[in-house]
mmCIF file of C-alpha atoms in Angstrom:
data_model
loop_
_atom_site.group_PDB
_atom_site.id
_atom_site.type_symbol
_atom_site.label_atom_id
_atom_site.label_comp_id
_atom_site.label_asym_id
_atom_site.label_seq_id
_atom_site.Cartn_x
_atom_site.Cartn_y
_atom_site.Cartn_z
ATOM 1 C CA MET A 1 126.223 81.993 68.520
ATOM 2 C CA THR A 2 129.673 80.726 69.528
ATOM 3 C CA LEU A 3 130.890 79.347 72.699
ATOM 4 C CA GLU A 4 133.275 82.208 74.123
ATOM 5 C CA ASN A 5 134.903 82.198 77.317
ATOM 6 C CA PHE A 6 133.827 84.719 80.008
ATOM 7 C CA LYS A 7 134.853 85.654 83.686
ATOM 8 C CA ALA A 8 132.548 84.504 86.846
ATOM 9 C CA LEU A 9 132.723 84.021 90.601
ATOM 10 C CA VAL A 10 133.046 80.115 91.387
ATOM 11 C CA VAL A 11 132.342 78.803 94.624
ATOM 12 C CA ASN A 12 133.737 74.871 94.937
ATOM 13 C CA GLN A 13 133.946 72.396 97.418
ATOM 14 C CA ASP A 14 136.120 69.804 96.313
ATOM 15 C CA LYS A 15 139.181 69.111 98.781
ATOM 16 C CA ASP A 16 139.267 72.363 99.799
ATOM 17 C CA PHE A 17 136.474 75.517 99.539
ATOM 18 C CA THR A 18 137.567 77.639 97.115
ATOM 19 C CA VAL A 19 136.035 81.290 95.793
ATOM 20 C CA LYS A 20 137.677 82.120 92.969
ATOM 21 C CA VAL A 21 136.852 84.260 89.427
ATOM 22 C CA ASN A 22 137.142 81.241 86.750
ATOM 23 C CA ASP A 23 136.656 80.726 82.992
ATOM 24 C CA LEU A 24 133.101 79.430 81.788
ATOM 25 C CA THR A 25 131.406 78.823 78.863
ATOM 26 C CA LEU A 26 128.185 79.293 78.085
ATOM 27 C CA ASN A 27 127.749 75.579 78.063
ATOM 28 C CA ASP A 28 128.580 75.688 81.801
ATOM 29 C CA LEU A 29 125.111 77.599 82.588
ATOM 30 C CA PRO A 30 122.050 76.073 83.445
ATOM 31 C CA ASN A 31 119.018 75.873 81.534
ATOM 32 C CA GLY A 32 116.773 78.709 81.140
ATOM 33 C CA GLU A 33 115.049 80.573 78.168
ATOM 34 C CA VAL A 34 116.936 83.909 78.232
ATOM 35 C CA LEU A 35 120.376 84.578 77.999
ATOM 36 C CA ILE A 36 121.779 87.993 79.618
ATOM 37 C CA LYS A 37 124.715 89.747 79.664
ATOM 38 C CA VAL A 38 125.143 91.008 83.230
ATOM 39 C CA SER A 39 125.702 94.571 83.195
ATOM 40 C CA TYR A 40 125.340 95.271 87.279
ATOM 41 C CA SER A 41 125.326 92.853 90.676
ATOM 42 C CA GLY A 42 124.788 93.788 93.722
ATOM 43 C CA ILE A 43 125.899 91.824 97.268
ATOM 44 C CA ASN A 44 123.494 90.852 99.914
ATOM 45 C CA TYR A 45 123.822 88.756 102.667
ATOM 46 C CA LYS A 46 122.892 85.473 101.133
ATOM 47 C CA ASP A 47 125.900 86.147 98.684
ATOM 48 C CA SER A 48 128.294 86.313 101.524
ATOM 49 C CA LEU A 49 126.663 82.951 103.007
ATOM 50 C CA ALA A 50 127.458 81.301 99.770
ATOM 51 C CA ALA A 51 130.884 82.137 99.725
ATOM 52 C CA ILE A 52 131.438 79.915 102.811
ATOM 53 C CA PRO A 53 131.823 76.450 103.561
ATOM 54 C CA ASP A 54 129.112 76.387 106.187
ATOM 55 C CA GLY A 55 126.945 79.598 104.679
ATOM 56 C CA LYS A 56 123.807 76.677 104.228
ATOM 57 C CA ILE A 57 122.834 78.530 100.953
ATOM 58 C CA VAL A 58 124.573 76.619 98.169
ATOM 59 C CA THR A 59 122.934 73.184 97.218
ATOM 60 C CA SER A 60 125.827 72.002 95.027
ATOM 61 C CA TYR A 61 129.230 72.811 93.711
ATOM 62 C CA PRO A 62 130.519 73.964 91.739
ATOM 63 C CA PHE A 63 128.532 77.299 91.965
ATOM 64 C CA VAL A 64 128.261 80.867 90.831
ATOM 65 C CA PRO A 65 126.464 82.916 93.401
ATOM 66 C CA GLY A 66 124.852 86.358 93.379
ATOM 67 C CA ILE A 67 120.936 86.563 94.257
ATOM 68 C CA ASP A 68 120.492 89.864 91.990
ATOM 69 C CA LEU A 69 121.548 90.645 88.418
ATOM 70 C CA ALA A 70 120.622 93.562 85.740
ATOM 71 C CA GLY A 71 121.548 93.377 82.081
ATOM 72 C CA ILE A 72 120.706 93.154 78.636
ATOM 73 C CA VAL A 73 119.190 89.874 76.894
ATOM 74 C CA VAL A 74 121.792 88.534 74.413
ATOM 75 C CA SER A 75 118.964 85.671 73.098
ATOM 76 C CA SER A 76 115.436 84.662 74.346
ATOM 77 C CA GLU A 77 113.151 81.772 73.607
ATOM 78 C CA ASP A 78 110.102 83.310 75.127
ATOM 79 C CA PRO A 79 108.399 85.860 72.817
ATOM 80 C CA ARG A 80 108.067 88.377 75.486
ATOM 81 C CA PHE A 81 111.947 89.442 75.636
ATOM 82 C CA HIS A 82 113.916 90.294 72.930
ATOM 83 C CA GLU A 83 117.641 90.678 72.186
ATOM 84 C CA GLY A 84 118.459 94.108 73.265
ATOM 85 C CA ASP A 85 116.132 94.096 76.177
ATOM 86 C CA GLU A 86 116.988 95.728 79.589
ATOM 87 C CA VAL A 87 115.857 93.442 82.338
ATOM 88 C CA ILE A 88 116.351 92.703 86.053
ATOM 89 C CA ALA A 89 116.301 89.032 87.831
ATOM 90 C CA THR A 90 116.271 88.858 91.408
ATOM 91 C CA SER A 91 115.305 86.179 93.884
ATOM 92 C CA TYR A 92 113.475 82.540 93.478
ATOM 93 C CA GLU A 93 116.301 80.339 92.768
ATOM 94 C CA ILE A 94 118.947 82.820 91.387
ATOM 95 C CA GLY A 95 122.230 82.283 93.276
ATOM 96 C CA VAL A 96 121.185 79.571 95.458
ATOM 97 C CA ALA A 97 120.393 76.717 93.073
ATOM 98 C CA HIS A 98 120.552 78.447 90.064
ATOM 99 C CA PHE A 99 123.990 79.958 88.796
ATOM 100 C CA GLY A 100 123.765 84.096 89.615
ATOM 101 C CA GLY A 101 124.324 87.435 88.651
ATOM 102 C CA PHE A 102 128.298 87.125 89.582
ATOM 103 C CA SER A 103 129.111 86.315 86.177
ATOM 104 C CA GLU A 104 129.368 88.286 82.752
ATOM 105 C CA TYR A 105 126.468 86.517 81.565
ATOM 106 C CA ALA A 106 123.640 84.399 83.059
ATOM 107 C CA ARG A 107 121.126 82.235 81.721
ATOM 108 C CA ILE A 108 117.881 82.683 83.770
ATOM 109 C CA PRO A 109 114.461 81.511 83.366
ATOM 110 C CA SER A 110 111.821 83.678 81.866
ATOM 111 C CA LYS A 111 109.245 83.306 84.392
ATOM 112 C CA TRP A 112 111.862 85.296 86.898
ATOM 113 C CA ILE A 113 112.547 88.403 84.880
ATOM 114 C CA VAL A 114 111.284 91.445 85.198
ATOM 115 C CA PRO A 115 111.522 94.253 82.121
ATOM 116 C CA LEU A 116 113.084 97.140 83.354
ATOM 117 C CA PRO A 117 111.042 99.898 84.163
ATOM 118 C CA SER A 118 111.366 103.262 82.869
ATOM 119 C CA GLY A 119 112.323 105.482 84.986
ATOM 120 C CA LEU A 120 115.279 103.047 86.161
ATOM 121 C CA SER A 121 118.762 102.580 84.938
ATOM 122 C CA LEU A 122 120.629 99.082 84.959
ATOM 123 C CA LYS A 123 122.472 100.520 87.696
ATOM 124 C CA GLU A 124 120.147 102.166 89.640
ATOM 125 C CA ALA A 125 117.894 98.975 89.363
ATOM 126 C CA MET A 126 120.946 96.707 91.014
ATOM 127 C CA ILE A 127 121.828 99.914 93.797
ATOM 128 C CA ILE A 128 118.266 98.899 94.679
ATOM 129 C CA GLY A 129 118.389 95.390 94.530
ATOM 130 C CA THR A 130 116.855 92.830 96.452
ATOM 131 C CA ALA A 131 117.435 94.994 99.625
ATOM 132 C CA GLY A 132 115.426 98.304 98.242
ATOM 133 C CA PHE A 133 112.574 95.515 97.074
ATOM 134 C CA THR A 134 112.141 94.132 100.130
ATOM 135 C CA ALA A 135 112.053 97.480 101.561
ATOM 136 C CA ALA A 136 109.646 98.479 99.229
ATOM 137 C CA LEU A 137 107.357 95.644 99.306
ATOM 138 C CA SER A 138 107.239 95.972 103.202
ATOM 139 C CA ILE A 139 105.997 99.703 102.698
ATOM 140 C CA GLN A 140 103.510 98.748 100.249
ATOM 141 C CA ARG A 141 101.776 95.861 102.620
ATOM 142 C CA LEU A 142 101.950 98.587 105.496
ATOM 143 C CA GLU A 143 99.896 100.617 103.104
ATOM 144 C CA GLU A 144 97.149 97.602 102.191
ATOM 145 C CA ASN A 145 96.893 97.835 105.805
ATOM 146 C CA GLY A 146 95.604 101.284 106.479
ATOM 147 C CA ILE A 147 99.156 102.850 107.105
ATOM 148 C CA ASN A 148 99.775 106.400 106.212
ATOM 149 C CA PRO A 149 101.699 109.564 107.313
ATOM 150 C CA GLU A 150 98.904 110.691 109.121
ATOM 151 C CA LYS A 151 98.895 107.991 111.611
ATOM 152 C CA GLY A 152 101.751 108.731 113.141
ATOM 153 C CA LYS A 153 105.798 107.726 113.338
ATOM 154 C CA VAL A 154 106.979 105.135 111.545
ATOM 155 C CA LEU A 155 109.854 102.711 113.124
ATOM 156 C CA VAL A 156 112.966 101.255 111.206
ATOM 157 C CA THR A 157 115.056 98.631 112.581
ATOM 158 C CA GLY A 158 118.504 98.034 111.575
ATOM 159 C CA ALA A 159 118.180 101.332 110.110
ATOM 160 C CA THR A 160 121.865 101.413 108.455
ATOM 161 C CA GLY A 161 121.595 98.053 106.865
ATOM 162 C CA GLY A 162 120.209 97.629 103.104
ATOM 163 C CA VAL A 163 116.404 96.783 103.907
ATOM 164 C CA GLY A 164 116.534 99.575 106.614
ATOM 165 C CA SER A 165 118.531 102.167 104.232
ATOM 166 C CA PHE A 166 115.887 101.899 101.392
ATOM 167 C CA ALA A 167 113.003 101.854 104.367
ATOM 168 C CA VAL A 168 114.088 105.316 105.800
ATOM 169 C CA SER A 169 114.403 106.777 102.521
ATOM 170 C CA ILE A 170 111.130 105.632 100.567
ATOM 171 C CA LEU A 171 109.221 106.696 103.628
ATOM 172 C CA SER A 172 110.465 109.653 104.191
ATOM 173 C CA THR A 173 110.124 110.379 100.382
ATOM 174 C CA LEU A 174 106.272 109.302 100.921
ATOM 175 C CA GLY A 175 106.068 112.078 103.969
ATOM 176 C CA TYR A 176 106.316 109.723 106.527
ATOM 177 C CA GLN A 177 108.031 111.100 110.027
ATOM 178 C CA VAL A 178 110.751 108.146 109.898
ATOM 179 C CA GLU A 179 112.403 107.110 113.451
ATOM 180 C CA ALA A 180 115.539 105.299 112.537
ATOM 181 C CA SER A 181 116.970 102.626 115.082
ATOM 182 C CA THR A 182 120.539 102.047 115.039
ATOM 183 C CA GLY A 183 123.699 100.747 117.536
ATOM 184 C CA LYS A 184 126.042 102.526 115.719
ATOM 185 C CA ASP A 185 126.477 106.720 116.825
ATOM 186 C CA SER A 186 128.569 107.101 114.318
ATOM 187 C CA GLU A 187 125.975 106.430 111.357
ATOM 188 C CA HIS A 188 123.500 109.403 112.555
ATOM 189 C CA GLU A 189 124.528 111.797 110.282
ATOM 190 C CA TYR A 190 123.972 108.919 107.382
ATOM 191 C CA LEU A 191 120.509 108.338 108.693
ATOM 192 C CA ASN A 192 119.592 112.081 108.818
ATOM 193 C CA ASN A 193 120.682 112.637 105.260
ATOM 194 C CA LEU A 194 118.625 109.485 104.259
ATOM 195 C CA GLY A 195 115.610 111.129 105.860
ATOM 196 C CA ALA A 196 115.156 110.000 109.047
ATOM 197 C CA SER A 197 113.480 112.505 111.289
ATOM 198 C CA SER A 198 115.031 110.995 114.474
ATOM 199 C CA ILE A 199 117.384 108.553 115.771
ATOM 200 C CA VAL A 200 116.781 105.867 118.896
ATOM 201 C CA ASP A 201 119.340 103.467 119.940
ATOM 202 C CA ARG A 202 118.281 99.852 119.488
ATOM 203 C CA GLY A 203 118.234 99.906 123.325
ATOM 204 C CA GLU A 204 115.095 102.113 123.328
ATOM 205 C CA VAL A 205 113.105 99.450 121.413
ATOM 206 C CA PHE A 206 114.577 96.630 122.998
ATOM 207 C CA ASP A 207 116.002 97.094 126.765
ATOM 208 C CA GLY A 208 116.228 93.396 127.626
ATOM 209 C CA LYS A 209 112.676 92.974 128.824
ATOM 210 C CA ILE A 210 109.562 92.157 126.887
ATOM 211 C CA ARG A 211 106.568 93.344 128.175
ATOM 212 C CA ALA A 212 103.207 92.009 127.230
ATOM 213 C CA LEU A 213 102.414 95.499 126.417
ATOM 214 C CA GLY A 214 104.707 98.461 126.362
ATOM 215 C CA LYS A 215 103.723 102.418 125.807
ATOM 216 C CA GLN A 216 102.322 103.102 122.303
ATOM 217 C CA LYS A 217 105.333 104.473 120.507
ATOM 218 C CA TRP A 218 104.811 104.003 116.869
ATOM 219 C CA ALA A 219 102.251 103.777 114.137
ATOM 220 C CA ALA A 220 104.031 100.898 112.408
ATOM 221 C CA ALA A 221 107.598 99.402 111.936
ATOM 222 C CA VAL A 222 109.588 98.176 108.835
ATOM 223 C CA ASP A 223 111.796 95.559 110.621
ATOM 224 C CA SER A 224 114.642 93.407 109.458
ATOM 225 C CA VAL A 225 115.963 92.584 112.860
ATOM 226 C CA GLY A 226 113.170 90.026 114.459
ATOM 227 C CA GLY A 227 114.074 87.881 117.485
ATOM 228 C CA GLU A 228 113.526 89.532 120.855
ATOM 229 C CA PRO A 229 113.650 93.111 119.573
ATOM 230 C CA LEU A 230 110.470 92.196 117.464
ATOM 231 C CA ALA A 231 108.706 90.850 120.009
ATOM 232 C CA SER A 232 109.549 93.817 122.292
ATOM 233 C CA LEU A 233 108.680 96.542 118.962
ATOM 234 C CA LEU A 234 105.169 94.406 119.146
ATOM 235 C CA SER A 235 104.477 95.675 122.437
ATOM 236 C CA GLN A 236 104.939 99.314 121.601
ATOM 237 C CA ILE A 237 102.958 99.499 118.107
ATOM 238 C CA GLN A 238 100.044 101.603 118.258
ATOM 239 C CA TYR A 239 96.369 100.450 118.459
ATOM 240 C CA GLY A 240 95.503 99.351 114.925
ATOM 241 C CA GLY A 241 99.204 99.377 113.678
ATOM 242 C CA ALA A 242 101.249 96.773 111.808
ATOM 243 C CA VAL A 243 104.903 95.467 111.709
ATOM 244 C CA ALA A 244 106.335 94.430 108.208
ATOM 245 C CA SER A 245 109.037 91.614 109.221
ATOM 246 C CA SER A 246 111.839 90.521 106.737
ATOM 247 C CA GLY A 247 114.824 89.706 108.655
ATOM 248 C CA LEU A 248 116.480 87.446 111.556
ATOM 249 C CA THR A 249 119.773 89.128 112.225
ATOM 250 C CA ALA A 250 118.539 89.141 116.261
ATOM 251 C CA GLY A 251 117.311 84.972 115.815
ATOM 252 C CA THR A 252 114.832 83.272 114.661
ATOM 253 C CA ASN A 253 112.608 83.058 118.004
ATOM 254 C CA LEU A 254 109.773 85.491 118.658
ATOM 255 C CA PRO A 255 109.173 85.398 122.533
ATOM 256 C CA THR A 256 105.951 87.438 122.273
ATOM 257 C CA SER A 257 102.515 87.374 123.607
ATOM 258 C CA VAL A 258 98.611 87.409 121.865
ATOM 259 C CA PHE A 259 98.204 90.751 123.835
ATOM 260 C CA PRO A 260 99.454 93.254 120.736
ATOM 261 C CA PHE A 261 97.454 91.413 118.244
ATOM 262 C CA ILE A 262 93.953 90.705 120.204
ATOM 263 C CA LEU A 263 93.950 94.079 122.405
ATOM 264 C CA ARG A 264 95.553 96.381 120.129
ATOM 265 C CA GLY A 265 94.601 94.726 117.154
ATOM 266 C CA VAL A 266 98.354 95.171 115.885
ATOM 267 C CA ASN A 267 99.112 93.426 112.926
ATOM 268 C CA LEU A 268 102.289 91.494 112.120
ATOM 269 C CA LEU A 269 103.268 91.035 108.049
ATOM 270 C CA GLY A 270 105.728 88.524 106.975
ATOM 271 C CA ILE A 271 107.502 89.906 103.919
ATOM 272 C CA ASP A 272 109.317 87.535 101.661
ATOM 273 C CA SER A 273 110.752 88.953 98.377
ATOM 274 C CA VAL A 274 111.859 85.611 97.509
ATOM 275 C CA TYR A 275 108.841 83.762 95.995
ATOM 276 C CA CYS A 276 106.943 86.760 96.166
ATOM 277 C CA PRO A 277 104.057 86.353 92.700
ATOM 278 C CA MET A 278 105.240 88.142 89.604
ATOM 279 C CA ASP A 279 102.136 90.845 89.387
ATOM 280 C CA VAL A 280 103.227 92.193 92.781
ATOM 281 C CA ARG A 281 107.039 92.090 91.681
ATOM 282 C CA LEU A 282 106.126 94.017 88.676
ATOM 283 C CA LYS A 283 103.804 96.731 90.866
ATOM 284 C CA ILE A 284 106.794 97.207 93.394
ATOM 285 C CA TRP A 285 109.437 97.813 90.475
ATOM 286 C CA ASN A 286 107.072 100.303 88.909
ATOM 287 C CA ARG A 287 106.759 102.295 92.072
ATOM 288 C CA LEU A 288 110.455 102.116 92.514
ATOM 289 C CA ALA A 289 110.868 103.799 89.212
ATOM 290 C CA THR A 290 107.940 106.220 90.333
ATOM 291 C CA ASP A 291 106.614 107.269 93.534
ATOM 292 C CA PHE A 292 108.915 105.016 95.814
ATOM 293 C CA LYS A 293 112.236 105.924 94.220
ATOM 294 C CA PRO A 294 114.622 107.757 96.384
ATOM 295 C CA ALA A 295 116.573 110.611 95.715
ATOM 296 C CA ASN A 296 120.172 110.299 94.760
ATOM 297 C CA LEU A 297 120.591 106.327 94.692
ATOM 298 C CA GLU A 298 124.309 106.713 94.255
ATOM 299 C CA ARG A 299 124.409 107.690 97.974
ATOM 300 C CA PHE A 300 123.472 104.357 98.749
ATOM 301 C CA ILE A 301 126.607 102.672 97.224
ATOM 302 C CA HIS A 302 128.938 101.935 99.871
ATOM 303 C CA GLN A 303 131.636 100.737 97.493
ATOM 304 C CA GLU A 304 131.279 99.590 93.728
ATOM 305 C CA VAL A 305 133.577 96.530 93.203
ATOM 306 C CA THR A 306 134.494 94.082 90.456
ATOM 307 C CA LEU A 307 134.389 90.497 90.162
ATOM 308 C CA GLN A 308 138.141 90.079 90.756
ATOM 309 C CA GLN A 309 137.513 91.703 94.308
ATOM 310 C CA LEU A 310 134.664 89.987 95.388
ATOM 311 C CA PRO A 311 136.334 87.067 97.466
ATOM 312 C CA ASP A 312 137.795 90.005 99.282
ATOM 313 C CA VAL A 313 134.821 91.596 99.973
ATOM 314 C CA LEU A 314 132.177 89.357 100.490
ATOM 315 C CA PRO A 315 133.027 88.806 104.170
ATOM 316 C CA MET A 316 132.637 91.981 105.359
ATOM 317 C CA LEU A 317 128.699 91.696 105.451
ATOM 318 C CA LEU A 318 129.089 89.041 107.433
ATOM 319 C CA LYS A 319 131.161 90.705 109.971
ATOM 320 C CA GLY A 320 129.022 93.906 110.190
ATOM 321 C CA GLN A 321 131.205 96.115 108.286
ATOM 322 C CA ALA A 322 128.664 97.103 105.753
ATOM 323 C CA ARG A 323 126.220 100.345 105.313
ATOM 324 C CA GLY A 324 124.026 100.775 102.175
ATOM 325 C CA ARG A 325 125.225 98.886 99.260
ATOM 326 C CA PHE A 326 128.115 96.931 97.328
ATOM 327 C CA LEU A 327 127.340 97.278 93.569
ATOM 328 C CA VAL A 328 128.802 94.859 91.339
ATOM 329 C CA LYS A 329 130.014 96.294 88.012
ATOM 330 C CA LEU A 330 130.191 93.260 85.487
#
């Protein structure tokens, strides 16, 4: 194959920190068995952190961010993948220690790649991305711990974010009564349209006081907030319920007690989408193409952007200005 020039968003820390679109060749890409022509990527919080000098995400420079990508196989050294195959690659080291999806081409280790399931397009896969995958993994884990629609209401915290939005929609699709928590009054209509049956202010989840045990309000919760709100939430979960925890926007400390766990049998389920085993990853993506697939995925797109727009758009996620998903079209 001839080494043609292509465009990629490159962050670099030389004399100054820069974020700009550069020309690369295939020789610039890191090792991997599968070369992919990227069709779509998406913007995640990690990607925005990768585009600032003190984001503590990127380990070496120059670097191409983008933890999600979907595209078409150009060439493969692994017999499981062939030229023309449509594939998804998210998480692992992609966009953190291995050049990611903000590039017209990506070379990816085959063990990190998921064949695109029938029932999803490449665009739909990237509308879902890591955020939707994390929401789906959270719900799968809740189901494995005995949660079903008959058990009662399920709370979704940080409901207007990527994980929260997908959790509301998937739970609603599955027949759950979903209560969405947000501090944004302007987003109630958005959450209702996603399928929230009711909306509570974040102050009703955490009012500033953490009690050993509170009133039992929810059968389960999908939490992407963490910190003190998660500690408060755990004290309000019904007997035998569970909370799937995947985020830390409210902090990393969890000042809870053992009482929800030993007096109410509550389960706290840690959700990690980065190193999720491939057998589980395949199962979740197949469910996202079938019973987990939200209706009208296009409504999750906050904005569709190009590589050239990324330097201006990436900071928006750090300022809390995002709702739903930013889709990057290569």
